[in-house]
Coordinates of C-alpha atoms and ligand atoms in Angstrom, one line a residue:
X982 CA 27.4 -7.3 11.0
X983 CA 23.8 -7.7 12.1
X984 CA 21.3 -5.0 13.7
X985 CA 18.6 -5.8 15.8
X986 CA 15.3 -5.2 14.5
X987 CA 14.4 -1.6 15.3
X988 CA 17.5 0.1 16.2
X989 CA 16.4 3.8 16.2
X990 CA 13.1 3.3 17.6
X991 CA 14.5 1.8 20.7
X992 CA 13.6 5.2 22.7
X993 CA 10.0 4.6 22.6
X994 CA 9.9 0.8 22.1
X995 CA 11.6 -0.7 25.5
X996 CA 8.8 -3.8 25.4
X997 CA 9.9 -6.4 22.5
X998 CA 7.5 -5.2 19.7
X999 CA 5.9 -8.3 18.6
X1000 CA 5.1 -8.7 14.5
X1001 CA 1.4 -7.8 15.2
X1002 CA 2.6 -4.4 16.5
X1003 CA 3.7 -2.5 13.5
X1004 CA 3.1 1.2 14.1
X1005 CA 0.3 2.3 11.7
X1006 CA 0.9 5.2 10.0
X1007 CA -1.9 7.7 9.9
X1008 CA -2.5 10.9 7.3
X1009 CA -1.9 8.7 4.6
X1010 CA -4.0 8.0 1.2
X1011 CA -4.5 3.8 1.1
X1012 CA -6.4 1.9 -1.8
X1013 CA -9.5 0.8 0.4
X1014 CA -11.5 -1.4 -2.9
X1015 CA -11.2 -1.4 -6.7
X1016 CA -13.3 0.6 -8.2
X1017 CA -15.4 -1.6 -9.9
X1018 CA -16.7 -3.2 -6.8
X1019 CA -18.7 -0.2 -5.9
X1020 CA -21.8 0.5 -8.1
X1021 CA -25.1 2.0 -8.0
X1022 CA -26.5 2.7 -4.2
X1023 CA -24.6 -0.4 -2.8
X1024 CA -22.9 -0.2 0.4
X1025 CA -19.6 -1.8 0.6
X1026 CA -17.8 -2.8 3.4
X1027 CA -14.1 -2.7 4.0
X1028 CA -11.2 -2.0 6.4
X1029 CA -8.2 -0.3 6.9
X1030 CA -6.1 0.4 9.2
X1031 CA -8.5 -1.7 11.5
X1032 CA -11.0 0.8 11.0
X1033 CA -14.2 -0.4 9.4
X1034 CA -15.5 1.7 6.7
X1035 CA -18.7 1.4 4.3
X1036 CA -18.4 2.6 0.7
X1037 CA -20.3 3.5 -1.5
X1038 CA -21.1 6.3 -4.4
X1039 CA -23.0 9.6 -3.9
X1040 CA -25.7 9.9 -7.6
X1041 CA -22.6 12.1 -9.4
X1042 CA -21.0 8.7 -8.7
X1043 CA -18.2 10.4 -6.6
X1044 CA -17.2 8.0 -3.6
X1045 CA -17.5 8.3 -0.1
X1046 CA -16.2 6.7 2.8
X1047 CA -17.5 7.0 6.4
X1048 CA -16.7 5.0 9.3
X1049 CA -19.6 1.8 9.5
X1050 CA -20.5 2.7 13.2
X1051 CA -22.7 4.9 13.6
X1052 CA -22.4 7.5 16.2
X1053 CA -25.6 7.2 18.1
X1054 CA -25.3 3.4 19.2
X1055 CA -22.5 1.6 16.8
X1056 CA -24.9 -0.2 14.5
X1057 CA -22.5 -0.9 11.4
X1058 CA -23.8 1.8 8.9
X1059 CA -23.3 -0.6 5.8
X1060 CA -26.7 -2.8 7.0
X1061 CA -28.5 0.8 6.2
X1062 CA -30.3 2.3 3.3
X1063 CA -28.8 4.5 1.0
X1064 CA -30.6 7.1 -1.5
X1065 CA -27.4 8.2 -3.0
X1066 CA -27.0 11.2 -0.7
X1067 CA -27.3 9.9 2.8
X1068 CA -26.6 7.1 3.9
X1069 CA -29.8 6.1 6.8
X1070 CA -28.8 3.6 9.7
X1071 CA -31.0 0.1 10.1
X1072 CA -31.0 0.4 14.1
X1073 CA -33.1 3.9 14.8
X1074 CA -33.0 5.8 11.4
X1075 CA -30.5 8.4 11.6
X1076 CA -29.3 9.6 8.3
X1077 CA -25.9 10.8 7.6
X1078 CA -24.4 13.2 4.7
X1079 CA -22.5 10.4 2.6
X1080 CA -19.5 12.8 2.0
X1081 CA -19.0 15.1 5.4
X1082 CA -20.8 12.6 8.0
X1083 CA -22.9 15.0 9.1
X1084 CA -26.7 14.2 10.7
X1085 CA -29.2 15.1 9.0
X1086 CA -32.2 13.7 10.3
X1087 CA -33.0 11.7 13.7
X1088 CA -36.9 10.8 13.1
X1089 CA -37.4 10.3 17.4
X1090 CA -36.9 14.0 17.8
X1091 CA -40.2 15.8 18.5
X1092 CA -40.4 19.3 17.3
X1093 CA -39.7 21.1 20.4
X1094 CA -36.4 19.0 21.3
X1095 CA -33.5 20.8 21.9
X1096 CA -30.7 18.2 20.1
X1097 CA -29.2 20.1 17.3
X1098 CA -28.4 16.6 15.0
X1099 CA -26.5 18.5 12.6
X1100 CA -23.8 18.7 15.9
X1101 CA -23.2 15.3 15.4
X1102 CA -21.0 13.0 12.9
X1103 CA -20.6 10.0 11.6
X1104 CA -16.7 9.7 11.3
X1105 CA -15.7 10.3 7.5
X1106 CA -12.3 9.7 5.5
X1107 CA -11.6 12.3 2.3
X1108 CA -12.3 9.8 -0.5
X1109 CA -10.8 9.7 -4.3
X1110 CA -10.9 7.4 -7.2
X1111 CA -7.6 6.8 -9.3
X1112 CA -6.2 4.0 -10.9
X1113 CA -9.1 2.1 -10.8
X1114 CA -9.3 1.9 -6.9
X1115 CA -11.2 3.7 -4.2
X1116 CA -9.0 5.4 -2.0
X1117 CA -9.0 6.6 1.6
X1118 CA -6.9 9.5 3.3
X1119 CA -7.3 7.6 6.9
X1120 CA -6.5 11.0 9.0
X1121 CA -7.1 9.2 12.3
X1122 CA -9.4 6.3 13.8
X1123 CA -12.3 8.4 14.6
X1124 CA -13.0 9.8 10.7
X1125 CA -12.3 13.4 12.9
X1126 CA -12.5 15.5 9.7
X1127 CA -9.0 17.6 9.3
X1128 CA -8.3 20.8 7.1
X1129 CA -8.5 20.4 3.5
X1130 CA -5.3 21.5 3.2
X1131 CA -3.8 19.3 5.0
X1132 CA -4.6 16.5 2.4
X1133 CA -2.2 16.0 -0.6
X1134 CA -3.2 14.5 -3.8
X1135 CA -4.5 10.9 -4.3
X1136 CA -1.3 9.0 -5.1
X1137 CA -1.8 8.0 -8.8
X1138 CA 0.1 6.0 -11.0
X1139 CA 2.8 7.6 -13.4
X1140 CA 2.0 7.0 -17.2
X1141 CA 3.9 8.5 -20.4
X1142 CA 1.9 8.1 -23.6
X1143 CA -1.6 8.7 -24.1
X1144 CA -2.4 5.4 -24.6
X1145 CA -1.6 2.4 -22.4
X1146 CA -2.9 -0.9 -21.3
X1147 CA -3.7 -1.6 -17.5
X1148 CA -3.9 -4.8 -15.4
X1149 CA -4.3 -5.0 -11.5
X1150 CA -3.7 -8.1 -8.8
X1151 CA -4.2 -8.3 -5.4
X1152 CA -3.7 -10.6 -2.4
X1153 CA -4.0 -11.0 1.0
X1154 CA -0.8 -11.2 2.9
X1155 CA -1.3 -12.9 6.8
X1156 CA 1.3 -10.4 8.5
X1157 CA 1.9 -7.1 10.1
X1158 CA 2.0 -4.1 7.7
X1159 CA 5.7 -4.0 8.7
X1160 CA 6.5 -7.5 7.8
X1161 CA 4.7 -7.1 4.5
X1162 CA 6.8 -4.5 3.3
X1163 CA 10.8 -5.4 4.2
X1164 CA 9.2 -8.4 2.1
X1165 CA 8.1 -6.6 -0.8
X1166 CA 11.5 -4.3 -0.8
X1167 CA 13.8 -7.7 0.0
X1168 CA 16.2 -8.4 -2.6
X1169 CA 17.2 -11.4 -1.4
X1170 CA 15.0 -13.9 -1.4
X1171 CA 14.2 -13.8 -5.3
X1172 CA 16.5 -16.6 -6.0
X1173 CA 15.0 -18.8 -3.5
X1174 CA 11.3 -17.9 -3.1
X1175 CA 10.9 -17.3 -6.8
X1176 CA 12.6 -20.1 -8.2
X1177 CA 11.4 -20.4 -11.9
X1178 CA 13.1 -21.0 -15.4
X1179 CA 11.6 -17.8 -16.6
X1180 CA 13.0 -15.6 -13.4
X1181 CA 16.1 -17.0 -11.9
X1182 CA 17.1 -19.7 -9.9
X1183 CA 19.4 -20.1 -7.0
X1184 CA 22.8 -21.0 -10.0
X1185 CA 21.8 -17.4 -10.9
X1186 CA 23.4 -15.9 -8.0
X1187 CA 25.7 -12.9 -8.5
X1188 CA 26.8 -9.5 -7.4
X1189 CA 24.9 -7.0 -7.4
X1190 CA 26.0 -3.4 -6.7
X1191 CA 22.8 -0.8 -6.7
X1192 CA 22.7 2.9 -6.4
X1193 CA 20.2 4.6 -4.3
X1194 CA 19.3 7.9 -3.3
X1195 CA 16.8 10.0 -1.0
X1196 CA 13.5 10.9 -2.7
X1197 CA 10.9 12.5 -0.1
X1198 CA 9.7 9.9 1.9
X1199 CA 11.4 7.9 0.4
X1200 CA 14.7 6.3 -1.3
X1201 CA 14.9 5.6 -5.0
X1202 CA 17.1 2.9 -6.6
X1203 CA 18.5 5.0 -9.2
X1204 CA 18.1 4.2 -13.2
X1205 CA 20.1 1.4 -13.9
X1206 CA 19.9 -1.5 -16.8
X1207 CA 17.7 -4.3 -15.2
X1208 CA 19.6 -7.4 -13.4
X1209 CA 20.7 -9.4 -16.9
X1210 CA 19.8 -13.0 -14.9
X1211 CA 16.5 -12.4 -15.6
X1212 CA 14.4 -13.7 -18.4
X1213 CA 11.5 -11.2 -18.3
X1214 CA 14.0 -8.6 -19.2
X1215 CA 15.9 -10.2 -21.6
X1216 CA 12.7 -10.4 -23.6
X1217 CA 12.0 -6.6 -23.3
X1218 CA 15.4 -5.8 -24.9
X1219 CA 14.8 -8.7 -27.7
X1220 CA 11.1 -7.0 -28.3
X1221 CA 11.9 -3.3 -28.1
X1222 CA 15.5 -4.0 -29.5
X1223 CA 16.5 -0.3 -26.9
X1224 CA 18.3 -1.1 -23.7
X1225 CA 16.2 -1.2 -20.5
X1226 CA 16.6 1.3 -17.5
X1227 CA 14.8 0.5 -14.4
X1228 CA 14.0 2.9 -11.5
X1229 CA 12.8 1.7 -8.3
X1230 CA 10.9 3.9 -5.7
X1231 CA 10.1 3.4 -2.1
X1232 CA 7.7 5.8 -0.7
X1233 CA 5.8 6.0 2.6
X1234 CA 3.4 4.6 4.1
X1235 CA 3.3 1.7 1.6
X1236 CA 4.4 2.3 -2.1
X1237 CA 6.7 0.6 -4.4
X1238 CA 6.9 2.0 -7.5
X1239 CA 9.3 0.7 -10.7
X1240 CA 9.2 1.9 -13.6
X1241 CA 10.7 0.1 -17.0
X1242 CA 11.4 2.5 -20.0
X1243 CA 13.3 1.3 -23.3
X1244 CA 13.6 3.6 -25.9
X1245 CA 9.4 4.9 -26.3
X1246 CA 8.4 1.9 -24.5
X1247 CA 7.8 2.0 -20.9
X1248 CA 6.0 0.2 -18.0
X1249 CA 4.9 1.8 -14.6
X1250 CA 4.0 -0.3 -11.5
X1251 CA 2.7 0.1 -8.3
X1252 CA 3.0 -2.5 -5.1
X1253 CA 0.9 -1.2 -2.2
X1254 CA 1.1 -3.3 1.2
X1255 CA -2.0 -1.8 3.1
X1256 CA -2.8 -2.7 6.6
X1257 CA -5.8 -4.3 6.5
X1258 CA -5.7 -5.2 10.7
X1259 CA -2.7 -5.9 12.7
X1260 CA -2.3 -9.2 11.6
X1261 CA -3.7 -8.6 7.9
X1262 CA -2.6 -6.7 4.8
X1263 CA -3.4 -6.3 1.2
X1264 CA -1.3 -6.6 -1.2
X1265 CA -2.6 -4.4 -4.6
X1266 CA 0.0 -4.1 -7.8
X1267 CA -1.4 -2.3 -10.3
X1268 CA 0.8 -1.8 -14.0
X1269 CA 0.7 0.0 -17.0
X1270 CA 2.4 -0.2 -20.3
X1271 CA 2.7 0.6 -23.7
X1272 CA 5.2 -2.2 -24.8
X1273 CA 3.4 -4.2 -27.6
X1274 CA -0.3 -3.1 -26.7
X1275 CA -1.0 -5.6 -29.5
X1276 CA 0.6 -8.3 -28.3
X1277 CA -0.5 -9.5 -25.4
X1278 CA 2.9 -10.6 -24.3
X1279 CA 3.1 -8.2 -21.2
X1280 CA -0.4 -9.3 -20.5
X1281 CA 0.5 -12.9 -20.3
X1282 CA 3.7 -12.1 -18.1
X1283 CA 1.2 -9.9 -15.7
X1284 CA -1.7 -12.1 -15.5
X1285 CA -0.2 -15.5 -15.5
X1286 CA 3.3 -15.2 -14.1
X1287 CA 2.1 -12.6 -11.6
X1288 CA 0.2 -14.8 -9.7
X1289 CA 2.1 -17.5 -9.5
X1290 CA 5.4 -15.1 -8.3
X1291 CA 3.0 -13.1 -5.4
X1292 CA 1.5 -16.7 -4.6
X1293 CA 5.2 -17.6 -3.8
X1294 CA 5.2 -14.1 -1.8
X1295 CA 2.0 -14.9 -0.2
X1296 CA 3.2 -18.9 1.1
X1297 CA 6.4 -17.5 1.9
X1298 CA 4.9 -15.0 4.8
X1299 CA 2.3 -17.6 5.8
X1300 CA 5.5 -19.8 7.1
X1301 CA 7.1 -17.0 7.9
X1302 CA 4.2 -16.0 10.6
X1303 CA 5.0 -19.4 12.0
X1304 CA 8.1 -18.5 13.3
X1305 CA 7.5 -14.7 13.9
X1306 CA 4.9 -16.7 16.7
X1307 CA 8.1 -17.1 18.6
X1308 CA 10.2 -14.7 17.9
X1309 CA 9.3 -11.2 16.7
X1310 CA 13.4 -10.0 16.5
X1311 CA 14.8 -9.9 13.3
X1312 CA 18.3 -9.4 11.9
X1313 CA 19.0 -7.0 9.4
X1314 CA 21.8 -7.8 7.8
X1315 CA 23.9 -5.2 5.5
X1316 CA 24.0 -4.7 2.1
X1317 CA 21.0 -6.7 1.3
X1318 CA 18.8 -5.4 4.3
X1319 CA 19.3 -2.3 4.2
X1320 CA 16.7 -1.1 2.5
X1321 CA 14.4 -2.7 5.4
X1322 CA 16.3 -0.8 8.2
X1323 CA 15.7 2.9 5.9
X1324 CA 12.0 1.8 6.0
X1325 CA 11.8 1.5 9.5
X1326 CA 14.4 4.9 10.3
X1327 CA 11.8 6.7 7.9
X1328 CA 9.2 5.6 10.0
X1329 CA 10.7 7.1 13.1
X1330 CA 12.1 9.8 11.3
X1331 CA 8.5 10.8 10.3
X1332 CA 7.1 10.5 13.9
X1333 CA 9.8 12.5 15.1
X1334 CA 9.0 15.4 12.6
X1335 CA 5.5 15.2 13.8
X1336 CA 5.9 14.8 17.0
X1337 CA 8.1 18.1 17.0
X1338 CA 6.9 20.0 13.8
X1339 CA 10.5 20.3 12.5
X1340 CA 11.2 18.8 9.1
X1341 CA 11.9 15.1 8.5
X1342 CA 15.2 14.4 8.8
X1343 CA 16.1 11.9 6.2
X1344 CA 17.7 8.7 7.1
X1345 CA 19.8 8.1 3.7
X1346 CA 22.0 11.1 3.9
X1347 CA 22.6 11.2 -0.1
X1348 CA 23.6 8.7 -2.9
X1349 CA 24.9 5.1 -1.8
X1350 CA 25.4 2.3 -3.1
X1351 CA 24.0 -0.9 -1.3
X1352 CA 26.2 -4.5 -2.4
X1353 CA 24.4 -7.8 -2.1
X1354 CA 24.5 -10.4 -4.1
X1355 CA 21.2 -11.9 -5.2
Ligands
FES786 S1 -27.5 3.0 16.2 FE1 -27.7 4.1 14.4 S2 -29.5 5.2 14.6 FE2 -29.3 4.2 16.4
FE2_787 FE1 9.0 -11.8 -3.6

């Protein structure tokens, strides 16, 4: 049995959506630049969401985000002067509150002029720090500023000891936001993208019978011991000599999170696919564990096999964006894609629920339990 691509979108989608057409989903918290790239009064550029943004840190050192076009004539903000307040644009001098956006200052008004500047904003994006990245809540393209309570927490990485070591990667993946993601949450291509004596290889192939569940906004792979063809995992057991569980989240707009625990051991990870543009994401995977701290076998595994497997993930989409060129349909094909066509039914189901104001109806009804072999 194979689906088309978007099955329960077809309502609003008669035109063949093309890869570069991904739906971006606003009123969502996305990792805009680690944290340690914005320092002192610098201005920082980046983008999400294909809305340009300049960064930077108010003198507490709390972050800000506004939207690098200025309101009075769309001079990019970030080629301006900043005092660690406001932020003053190159073009005629307008100076904007780092935080709200507001205008503070326009030095052609004469005395007697009848502008009221602080009227006027630069667009603005609630900003946190957490996990070592600057985050964004991107409530719509303009920066329109939107009730505080309307924001939830930054999204922030679960930990459970005091202390822990951390490690981070990132990449740029060449694809829609969509495309990105049913490739971060496929299980089948592991034995033939990641090919490697220390993973699996294609021999390795076996049943596999998962349980999931609904989690809001998401569907969880319930607690289960990790696949045994995998070497990774096989050395956890021999180091921390407990069996391993591992739980797998999927949570809108972009988050997978697993989480390892054996015994008092445990690592947490995050993989965030983050529209960048249309045609552009970013790929940030950020872990944390207490497994060995003084060892630095963990260490090794994240910084040295990591690449190397999201390299894999990276060349992988590159080809793949040679084909979607031609063709933008897609068959999802049950057990194994399955978890691709809840991502896109979530999707919907959320843009129905704020389209109407009702409550999301959830597209995995209750436990399952999805067969592939992989
Ligand atoms: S364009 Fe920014 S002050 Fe004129
Ligand atoms: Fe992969």
């Amino acid at each position: 049995m194979y689906y088309d691509s978007r099955p329960l979108m077809s309502d609003s989608a008669d035109e063949k959506p093309r890869d570069s057409n991904s739906e971006l989903l606003w009123g969502f918290w996305y990792p805009a630049l680690p944290s340690k790239q914005v320092r002192g009064r610098k201005l920082e550029r980046a983008m999400l969401l294909e809305v340009p943004l300049v960064i930077g840190r108010t003198a507490a050192g709390k972050p800000f985000a506004l939207r690098d076009v200025c309101p009075h004539r769309a001079f990019p903000l970030s080629f301006g002067r900043f005092d660690g307040a406001t932020v003053e644009c190159a073009y005629h001098g307008w100076q904007f509150d780092a935080h709200t956006g507001q205008c503070r200052h326009i030095p052609s008004l004469t005395a007697d002029s009848k502008l009221k500047c602080e009227r006027i904003y630069a667009g603005s994006f609630p900003c946190e720090e957490r996990d070592g990245y600057i985050w964004a809540f991107m409530t719509n393209p303009e920066g329109r500023a939107e009730a505080a309570a309307a924001i939830p927490p930054a999204p922030e990485l679960p930990t459970f000891s005091a202390s822990y070591k951390i490690a981070r990667l990132a990449a740029d993946l060449p694809c829609s936001v969509d495309t990105g993601i049913i490739g971060l949450m496929d299980p089948a291509h592991g034995p033939f993208v990641h090919q490697a004596w220390w993973w699996r290889s294609r021999r390795s192939l076996r049943d596999k019978a998962k349980q999931f569940e609904p989690i809001p906004n998401g569907f969880r792979m319930s607690s289960h011991a990790p696949s045994a063809n995998s070497a990774p995992y096989k050395l956890l057991k021999l180091i921390t000599g407990e069996p391993a569980t591992t739980t797998i989240d999927f949570v809108l707009p972009n988050q997978r999170f697993e989480q390892i625990r054996a015994g008092k051991y445990w690592l947490s990870s995050r993989t965030t696919v983050t529209p960048v543009k249309r045609d552009l994401c970013r790929l940030d995977f950020v872990a944390a564990w207490n497994i060995l701290p003084w060892v630095p076998v963990v260490s090794f595994i994240i910084h040295v096999l990591g690449p190397r497997f999201i390299r894999q993930d990276t060349e992988v989409i590159e080809k793949q964006g040679l084909g979607l060129k031609y063709e933008d349909r897609m068959m999802l094909v049950d057990d194994a894609d399955r978890q691709a066509r809840w991502y896109f039914e979530l999707k919907a189901a959320l843009a129905e629920s704020r389209r109407t104001g009702q409550p999301m109806r959830h597209p995995v009804a209750g436990p399952v339990t999805l067969r592939w072999r992989s």
